[in-house]
Coordinates of C-alpha atoms in Angstrom, one line a residue:
X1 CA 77.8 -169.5 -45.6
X2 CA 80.2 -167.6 -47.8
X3 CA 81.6 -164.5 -46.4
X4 CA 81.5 -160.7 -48.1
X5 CA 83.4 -157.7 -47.4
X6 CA 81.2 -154.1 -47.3
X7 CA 82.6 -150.5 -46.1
X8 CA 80.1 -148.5 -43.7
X9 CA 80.8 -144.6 -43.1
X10 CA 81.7 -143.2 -39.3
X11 CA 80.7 -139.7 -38.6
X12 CA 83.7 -138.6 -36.4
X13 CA 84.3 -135.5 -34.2
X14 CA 86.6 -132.8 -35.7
X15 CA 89.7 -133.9 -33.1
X16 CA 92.9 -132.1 -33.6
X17 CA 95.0 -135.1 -33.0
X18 CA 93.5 -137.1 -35.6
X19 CA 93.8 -134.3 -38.2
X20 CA 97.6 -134.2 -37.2
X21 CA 97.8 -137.8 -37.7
X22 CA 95.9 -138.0 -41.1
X23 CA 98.5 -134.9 -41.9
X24 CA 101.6 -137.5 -40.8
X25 CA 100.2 -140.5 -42.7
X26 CA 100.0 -138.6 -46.1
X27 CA 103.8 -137.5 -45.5
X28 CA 104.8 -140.7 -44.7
X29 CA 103.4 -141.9 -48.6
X30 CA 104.6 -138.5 -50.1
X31 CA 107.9 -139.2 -49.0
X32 CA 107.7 -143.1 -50.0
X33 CA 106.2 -142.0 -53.5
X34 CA 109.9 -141.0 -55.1
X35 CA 111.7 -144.4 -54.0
X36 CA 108.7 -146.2 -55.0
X37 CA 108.8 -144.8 -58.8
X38 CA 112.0 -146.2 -58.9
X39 CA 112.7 -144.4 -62.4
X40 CA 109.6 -145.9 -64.0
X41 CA 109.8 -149.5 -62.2
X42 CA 107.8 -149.4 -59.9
X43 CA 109.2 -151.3 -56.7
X44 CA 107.3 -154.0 -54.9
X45 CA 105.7 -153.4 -51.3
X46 CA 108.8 -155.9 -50.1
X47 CA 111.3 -154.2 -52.0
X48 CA 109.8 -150.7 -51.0
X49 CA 109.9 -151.6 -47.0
X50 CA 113.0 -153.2 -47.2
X51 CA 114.8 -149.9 -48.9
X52 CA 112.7 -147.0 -47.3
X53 CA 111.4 -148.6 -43.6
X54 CA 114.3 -147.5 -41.7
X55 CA 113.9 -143.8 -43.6
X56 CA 110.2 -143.5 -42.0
X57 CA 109.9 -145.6 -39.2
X58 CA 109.4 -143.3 -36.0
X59 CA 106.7 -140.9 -37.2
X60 CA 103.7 -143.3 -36.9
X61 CA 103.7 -146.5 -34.8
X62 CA 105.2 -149.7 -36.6
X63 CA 101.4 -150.9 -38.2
X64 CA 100.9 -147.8 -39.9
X65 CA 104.1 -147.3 -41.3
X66 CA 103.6 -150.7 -42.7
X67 CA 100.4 -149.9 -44.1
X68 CA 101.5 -146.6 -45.4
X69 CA 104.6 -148.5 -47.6
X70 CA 101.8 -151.1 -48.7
X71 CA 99.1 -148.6 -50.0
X72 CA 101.8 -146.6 -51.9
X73 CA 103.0 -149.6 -53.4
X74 CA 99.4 -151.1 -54.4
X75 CA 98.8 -147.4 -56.2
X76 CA 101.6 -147.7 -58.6
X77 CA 100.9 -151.7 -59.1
X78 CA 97.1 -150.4 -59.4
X79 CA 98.2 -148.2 -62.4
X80 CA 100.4 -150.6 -64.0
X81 CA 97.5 -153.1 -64.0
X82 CA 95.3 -150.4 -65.5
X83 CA 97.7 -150.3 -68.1
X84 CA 98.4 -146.5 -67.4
X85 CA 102.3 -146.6 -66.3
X86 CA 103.7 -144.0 -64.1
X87 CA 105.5 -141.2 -65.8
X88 CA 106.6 -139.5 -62.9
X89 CA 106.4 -139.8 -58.6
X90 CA 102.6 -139.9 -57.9
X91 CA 101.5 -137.1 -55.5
X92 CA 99.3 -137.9 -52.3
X93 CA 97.5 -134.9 -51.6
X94 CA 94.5 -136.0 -50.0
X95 CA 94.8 -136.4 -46.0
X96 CA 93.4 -140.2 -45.4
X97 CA 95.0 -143.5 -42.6
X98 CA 94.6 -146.4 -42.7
X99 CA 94.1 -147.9 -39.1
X100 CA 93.6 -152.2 -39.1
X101 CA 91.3 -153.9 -36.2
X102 CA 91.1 -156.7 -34.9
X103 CA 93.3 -160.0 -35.7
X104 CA 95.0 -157.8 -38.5
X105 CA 96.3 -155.0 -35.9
X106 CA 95.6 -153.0 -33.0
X107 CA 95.6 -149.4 -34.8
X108 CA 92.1 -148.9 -33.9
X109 CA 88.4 -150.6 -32.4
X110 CA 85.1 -150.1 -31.2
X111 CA 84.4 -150.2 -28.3
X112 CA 81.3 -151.5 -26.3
X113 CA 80.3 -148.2 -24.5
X114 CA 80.4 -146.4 -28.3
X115 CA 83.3 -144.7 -28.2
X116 CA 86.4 -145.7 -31.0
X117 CA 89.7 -146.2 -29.4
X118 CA 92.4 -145.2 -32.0
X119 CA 95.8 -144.7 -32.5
X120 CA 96.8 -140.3 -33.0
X121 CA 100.4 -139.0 -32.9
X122 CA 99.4 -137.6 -29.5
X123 CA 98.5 -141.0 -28.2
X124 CA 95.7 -143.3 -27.7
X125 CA 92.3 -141.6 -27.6
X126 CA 88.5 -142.5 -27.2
X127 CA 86.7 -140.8 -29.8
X128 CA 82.4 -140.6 -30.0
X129 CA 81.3 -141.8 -33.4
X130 CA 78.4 -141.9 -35.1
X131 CA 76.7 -144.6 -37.6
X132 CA 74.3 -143.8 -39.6
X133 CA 70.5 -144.9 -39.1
X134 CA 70.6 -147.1 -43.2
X135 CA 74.3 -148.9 -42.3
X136 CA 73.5 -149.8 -38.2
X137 CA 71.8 -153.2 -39.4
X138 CA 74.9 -154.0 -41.0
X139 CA 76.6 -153.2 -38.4
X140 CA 75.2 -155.4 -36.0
X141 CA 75.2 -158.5 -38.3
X142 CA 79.3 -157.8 -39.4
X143 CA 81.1 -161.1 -38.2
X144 CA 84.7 -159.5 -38.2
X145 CA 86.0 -155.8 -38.5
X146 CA 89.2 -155.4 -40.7
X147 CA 90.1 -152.0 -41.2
X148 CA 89.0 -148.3 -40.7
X149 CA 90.1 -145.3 -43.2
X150 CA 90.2 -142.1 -41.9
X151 CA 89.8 -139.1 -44.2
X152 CA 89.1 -135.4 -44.5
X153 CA 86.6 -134.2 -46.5
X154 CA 84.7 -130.8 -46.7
X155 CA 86.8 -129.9 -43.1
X156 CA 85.0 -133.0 -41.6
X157 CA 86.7 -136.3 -40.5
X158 CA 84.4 -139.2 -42.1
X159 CA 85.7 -143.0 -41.7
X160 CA 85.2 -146.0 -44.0
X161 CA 85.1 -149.1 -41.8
X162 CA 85.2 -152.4 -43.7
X163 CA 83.1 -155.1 -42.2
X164 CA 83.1 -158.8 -43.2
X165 CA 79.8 -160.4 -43.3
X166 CA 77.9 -163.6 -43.9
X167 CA 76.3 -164.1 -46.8
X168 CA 73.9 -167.7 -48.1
X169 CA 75.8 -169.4 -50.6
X170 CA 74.3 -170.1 -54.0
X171 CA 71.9 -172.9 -54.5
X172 CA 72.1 -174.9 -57.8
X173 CA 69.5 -175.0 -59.6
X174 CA 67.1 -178.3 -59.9
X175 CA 68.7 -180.4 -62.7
X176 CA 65.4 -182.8 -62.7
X177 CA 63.2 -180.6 -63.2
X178 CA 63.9 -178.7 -66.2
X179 CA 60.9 -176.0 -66.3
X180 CA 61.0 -175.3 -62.4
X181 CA 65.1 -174.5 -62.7
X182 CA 64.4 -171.9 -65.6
X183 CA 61.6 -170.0 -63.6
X184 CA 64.6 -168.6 -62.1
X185 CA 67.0 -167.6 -64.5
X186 CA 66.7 -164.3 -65.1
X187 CA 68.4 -162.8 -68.5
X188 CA 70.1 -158.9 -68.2
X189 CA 70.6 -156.9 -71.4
X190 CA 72.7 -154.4 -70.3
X191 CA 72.3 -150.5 -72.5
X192 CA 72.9 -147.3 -73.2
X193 CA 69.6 -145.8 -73.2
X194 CA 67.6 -148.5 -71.4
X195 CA 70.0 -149.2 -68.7
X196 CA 68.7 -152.9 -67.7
X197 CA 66.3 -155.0 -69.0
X198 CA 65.8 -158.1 -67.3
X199 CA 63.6 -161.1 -67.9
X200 CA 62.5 -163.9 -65.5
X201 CA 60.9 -167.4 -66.6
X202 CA 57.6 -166.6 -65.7
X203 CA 58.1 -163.4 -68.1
X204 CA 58.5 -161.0 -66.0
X205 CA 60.0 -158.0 -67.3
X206 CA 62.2 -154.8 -65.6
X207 CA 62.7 -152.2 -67.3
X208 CA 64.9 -149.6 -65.8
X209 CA 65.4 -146.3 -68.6
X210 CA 68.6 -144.6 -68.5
X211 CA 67.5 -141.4 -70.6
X212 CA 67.4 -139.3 -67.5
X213 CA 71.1 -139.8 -66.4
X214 CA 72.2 -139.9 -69.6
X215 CA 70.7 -136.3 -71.0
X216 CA 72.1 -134.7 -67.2
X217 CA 75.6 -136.6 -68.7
X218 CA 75.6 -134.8 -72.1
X219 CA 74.9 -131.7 -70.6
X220 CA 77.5 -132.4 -68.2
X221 CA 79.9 -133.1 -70.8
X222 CA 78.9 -130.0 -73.3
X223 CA 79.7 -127.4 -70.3
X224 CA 82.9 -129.4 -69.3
X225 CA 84.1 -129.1 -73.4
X226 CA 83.6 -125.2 -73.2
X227 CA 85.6 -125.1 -69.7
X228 CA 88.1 -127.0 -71.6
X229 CA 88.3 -124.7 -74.0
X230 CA 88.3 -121.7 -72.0
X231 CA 90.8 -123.1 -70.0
X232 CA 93.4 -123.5 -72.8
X233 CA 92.9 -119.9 -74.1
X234 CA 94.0 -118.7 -70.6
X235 CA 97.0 -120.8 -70.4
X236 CA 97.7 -119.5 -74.0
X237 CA 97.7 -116.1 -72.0
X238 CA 99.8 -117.0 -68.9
X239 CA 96.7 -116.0 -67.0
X240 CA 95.2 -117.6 -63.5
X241 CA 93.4 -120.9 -64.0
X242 CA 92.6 -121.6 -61.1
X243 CA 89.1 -120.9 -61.0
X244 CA 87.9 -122.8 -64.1
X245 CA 90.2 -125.5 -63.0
X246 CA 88.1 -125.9 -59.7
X247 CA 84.6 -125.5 -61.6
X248 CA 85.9 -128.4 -63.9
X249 CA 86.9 -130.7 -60.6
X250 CA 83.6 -129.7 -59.4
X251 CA 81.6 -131.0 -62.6
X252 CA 83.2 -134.1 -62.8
X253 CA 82.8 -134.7 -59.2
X254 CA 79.1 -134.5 -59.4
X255 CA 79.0 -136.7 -62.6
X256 CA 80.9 -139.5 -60.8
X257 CA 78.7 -139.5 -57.8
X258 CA 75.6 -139.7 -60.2
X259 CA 76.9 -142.3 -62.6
X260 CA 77.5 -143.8 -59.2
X261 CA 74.1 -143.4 -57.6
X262 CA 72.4 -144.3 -60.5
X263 CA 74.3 -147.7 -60.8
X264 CA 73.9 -148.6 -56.7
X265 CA 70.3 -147.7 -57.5
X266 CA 69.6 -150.0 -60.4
X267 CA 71.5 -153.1 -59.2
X268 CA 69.3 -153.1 -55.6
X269 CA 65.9 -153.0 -57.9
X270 CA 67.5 -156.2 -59.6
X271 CA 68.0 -157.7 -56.3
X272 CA 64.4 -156.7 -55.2
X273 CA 63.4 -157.9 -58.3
X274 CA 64.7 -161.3 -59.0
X275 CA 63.4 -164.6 -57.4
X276 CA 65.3 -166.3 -54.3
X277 CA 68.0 -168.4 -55.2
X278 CA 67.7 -167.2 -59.2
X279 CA 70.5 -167.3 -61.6
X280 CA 71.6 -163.3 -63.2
X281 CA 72.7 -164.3 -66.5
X282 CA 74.8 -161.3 -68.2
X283 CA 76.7 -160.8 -71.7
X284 CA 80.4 -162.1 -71.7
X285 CA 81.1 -158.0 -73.3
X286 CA 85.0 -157.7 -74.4
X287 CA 85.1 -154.3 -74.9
X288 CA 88.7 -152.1 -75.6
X289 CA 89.3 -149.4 -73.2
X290 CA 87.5 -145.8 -74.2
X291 CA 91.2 -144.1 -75.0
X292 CA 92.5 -143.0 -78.0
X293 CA 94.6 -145.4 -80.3
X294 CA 92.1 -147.9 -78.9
X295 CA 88.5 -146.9 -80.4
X296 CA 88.6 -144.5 -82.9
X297 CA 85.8 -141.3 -82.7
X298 CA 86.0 -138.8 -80.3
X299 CA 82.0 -139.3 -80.0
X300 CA 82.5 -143.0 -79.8
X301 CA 84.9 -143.1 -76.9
X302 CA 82.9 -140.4 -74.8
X303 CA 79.8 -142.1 -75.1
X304 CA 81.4 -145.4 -74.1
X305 CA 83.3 -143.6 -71.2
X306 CA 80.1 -142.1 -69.9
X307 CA 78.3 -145.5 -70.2
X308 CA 77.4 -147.2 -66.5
X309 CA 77.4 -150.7 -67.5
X310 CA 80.5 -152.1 -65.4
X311 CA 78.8 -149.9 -62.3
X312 CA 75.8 -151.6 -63.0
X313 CA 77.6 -155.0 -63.5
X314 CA 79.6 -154.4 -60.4
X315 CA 77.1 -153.5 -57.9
X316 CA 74.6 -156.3 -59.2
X317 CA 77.0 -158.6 -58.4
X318 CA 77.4 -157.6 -54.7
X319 CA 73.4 -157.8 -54.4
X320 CA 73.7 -161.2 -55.7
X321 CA 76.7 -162.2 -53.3
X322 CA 74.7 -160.8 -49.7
X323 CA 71.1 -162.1 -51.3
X324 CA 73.1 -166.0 -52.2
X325 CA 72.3 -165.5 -56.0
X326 CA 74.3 -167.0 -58.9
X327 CA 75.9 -165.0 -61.6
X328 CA 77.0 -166.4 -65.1
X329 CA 78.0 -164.8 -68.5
X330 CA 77.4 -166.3 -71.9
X331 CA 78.4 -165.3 -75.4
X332 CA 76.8 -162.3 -76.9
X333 CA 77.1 -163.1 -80.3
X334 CA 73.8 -162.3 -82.2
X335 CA 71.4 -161.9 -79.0
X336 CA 70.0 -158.9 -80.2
X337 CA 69.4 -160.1 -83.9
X338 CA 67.6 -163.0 -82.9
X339 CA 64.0 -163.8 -82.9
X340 CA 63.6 -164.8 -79.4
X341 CA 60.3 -166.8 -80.6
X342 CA 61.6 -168.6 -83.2
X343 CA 65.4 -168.0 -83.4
X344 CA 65.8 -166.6 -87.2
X345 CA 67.6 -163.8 -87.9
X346 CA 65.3 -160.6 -87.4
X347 CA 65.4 -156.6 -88.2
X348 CA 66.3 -154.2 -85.5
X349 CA 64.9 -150.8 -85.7
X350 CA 66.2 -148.5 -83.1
X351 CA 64.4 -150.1 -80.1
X352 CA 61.8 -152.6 -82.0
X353 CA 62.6 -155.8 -83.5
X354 CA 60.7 -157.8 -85.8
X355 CA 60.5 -161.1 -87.1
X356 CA 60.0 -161.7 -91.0
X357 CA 59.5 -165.4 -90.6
X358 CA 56.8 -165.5 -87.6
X359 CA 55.7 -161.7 -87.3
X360 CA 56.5 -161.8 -84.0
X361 CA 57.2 -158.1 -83.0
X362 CA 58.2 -156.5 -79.3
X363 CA 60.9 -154.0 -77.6
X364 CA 64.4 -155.4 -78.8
X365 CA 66.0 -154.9 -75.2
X366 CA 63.7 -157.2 -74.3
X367 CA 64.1 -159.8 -77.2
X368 CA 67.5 -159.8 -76.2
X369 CA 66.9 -159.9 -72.3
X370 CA 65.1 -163.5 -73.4
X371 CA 67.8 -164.8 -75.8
X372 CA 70.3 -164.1 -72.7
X373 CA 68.7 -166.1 -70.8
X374 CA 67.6 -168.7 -73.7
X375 CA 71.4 -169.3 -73.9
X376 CA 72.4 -169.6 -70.4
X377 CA 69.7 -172.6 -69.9
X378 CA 70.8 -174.0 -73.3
X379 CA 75.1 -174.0 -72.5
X380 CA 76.2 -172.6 -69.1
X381 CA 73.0 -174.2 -66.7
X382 CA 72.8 -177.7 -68.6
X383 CA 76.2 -178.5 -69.7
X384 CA 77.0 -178.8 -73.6
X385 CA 73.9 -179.0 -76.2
X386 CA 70.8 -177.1 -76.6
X387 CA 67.7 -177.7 -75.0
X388 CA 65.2 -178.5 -77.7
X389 CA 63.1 -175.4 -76.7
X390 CA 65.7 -172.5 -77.2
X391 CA 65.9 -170.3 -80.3
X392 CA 69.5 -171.4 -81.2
X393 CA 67.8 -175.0 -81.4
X394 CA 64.7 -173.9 -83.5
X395 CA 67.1 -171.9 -85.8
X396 CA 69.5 -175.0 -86.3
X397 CA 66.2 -177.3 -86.8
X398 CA 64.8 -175.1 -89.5
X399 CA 68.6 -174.8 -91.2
X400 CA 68.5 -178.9 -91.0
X401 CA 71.4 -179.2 -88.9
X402 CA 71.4 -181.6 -85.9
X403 CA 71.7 -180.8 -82.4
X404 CA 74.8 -181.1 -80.6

């Protein structure tokens, strides 16, 4: 059994004590942010608690204080591994703790007559808490608790508490029996518009359309441009922003939590969908980072920033990890100009593709859905070669070119 790590909310009481302590925990990292910067070199969370323990120790127990030097530390490595380097002392604004349970520390725990015992500036307290009714079956299955995160949000206290859990491990596929192993491999062409189409060996298709997020998006993005705008004619003035600054927070929020949604969403229908112990075969996509200097067009880069395919990507693979599912890539190249039928090179219009050498005609998602998983069977599943039944075979046969 492999194991997986998933976050659950708490619903906590509005306690005073805890508030104080989530107030003490983000001065702690405030004050660690300016020594951690180190003048654009970023320490190390050894070097940071070797220079600045003795500085903070004594406002939060010893575990916390610990934790606090390691999450300010991980948020500048996190920014130099996003390739964003810090210009200046990050600022921590948002009240949040990190308490560990269990074998990793004693900050906080459930306890067995429902009450969380946890750590506050005032002491050890036993709080109520509530789970709710979708996350209390995972709850009950979660092997080990690691670590609760305590933040404020809207004037309510809401925790995060990460579970690990036990998940099947991935069964190969039958290497005998070549037409049984490829009823589960399912192919995933990943798009704008159509955000998944998937293909099993027993042709079944899912379709999941994307049109609806993506028109909300535009919209999204057409009111943000003229907040923009409206915001930099006030600054011209030396007038109040304030206002359009907090509409503008408020938009993006609401287009995160969709994109987000939207993503969980389509990745559970995948797991629905797909057979037990079948094989999610995606597209091995290198693409640059939506900034500027990296992709030219302003149109470009906003469509590719507002596209949800590493969401979708992300989440799928977490379905595939609790439901003991395998996930492979394969090389892109040419899946959607293919003839899935008889592998010549066809014509893509928009969202059909036909065949001038067979006639074969049908949605192009889907033609490329099938080459996907064509190509896993023919080079990831069975090794090096191609199986004498995919399209790259058929297209190398008709060009008189042996098979590898």
């Amino acid at each position: 059994m492999a194991q997986v790590q998933r976050t659950i909310p708490l619903l906590l009481p509005a306690d005073e004590d805890l508030r104080q302590t989530l107030a003490v925990f983000q001065a702690v990292q405030q004050q660690l942010s300016a020594p951690c910067f180190n003048g654009g070199q970023p320490l190390s969370a050894v070097a940071l608690h070797r220079a600045c323990y003795r500085q903070v120790k004594g406002q939060l127990n010893a575990q916390m204080t610990c934790s606090a030097i390691r999450l300010v530390a991980a948020a500048y490595q996190s920014a130099q591994s996003n390739r964003r380097p810090p210009q200046r002392p990050f600022q921590f604004r948002r009240r949040r703790a990190l308490f560990l349970i269990g074998p990793r520390g004693r900050d906080a725990s459930l306890r067995p007559d429902g009450t969380l015992s946890i750590w506050t500036v005032a002491g050890r307290k036993q709080l109520p808490y509530r789970v709710p009714e979708a996350f209390q079956q995972r709850l009950a299955q979660a092997k080990t608790m690691d670590s609760l995160t305590v933040l404020e949000r809207a004037g309510q206290l809401v925790g995060r508490l990460t579970l690990t859990l036990e998940a099947p491990d991935p069964q190969p596929l039958p290497a005998a029996e070549e037409t049984a192993g490829s009823r589960q491999v399912v192919g995933i062409d990943l798009n704008e518009t159509n955000a998944l189409v998937a293909v099993d060996g027993q042709e079944r298709v899912l379709f999941v359309s994307g049109k609806a997020v993506k028109v909300r998006n535009r919209r999204t993005a057409k009111t943000r441009a003229r907040l923009q705008r409206k915001l930099a004619a006030r600054k011209a003035q030396h007038r109040d922003t304030r206002s359009v600054r907090r509409v503008l927070k408020r938009l993006g929020r609401k287009q995160r939590h969709r994109t987000q949604t939207f993503a969980q969403t389509v990745a559970k229908r995948l797991g629905e969908w797909a057979p037990p112990q079948a094989v999610l075969v995606f597209e091995r996509l290198q693409l640059p980072p939506p900034q500027h200097g990296q992709i030219r067009g302003r149109a470009l880069r906003r469509r590719l920033a507002l596209w949800q395919r590493g969401l979708i990507r992300r989440w799928a693979e977490q379905q595939a990890q609790e439901r003991g599912l395998r996930v492979v890539e394969v090389n892109p190249a040419y899946t959607s100009q293919l003839c899935s039928h008889c592998g010549q090179r066809g014509t893509r219009r928009r969202h059909r593709f036909t065949c001038p050498h067979c006639g074969a005609e049908e949605h192009a998602d889907i033609n490329a859905a099938r080459n996907i998983r064509a190509r896993a069977r023919c080079t990831v599943l069975r090794g090096s070669g191609l199986l004498s039944t995919s399209p790259e075979a058929r297209a190398a046969a008709a060009a008189g070119k042996p098979l590898a």
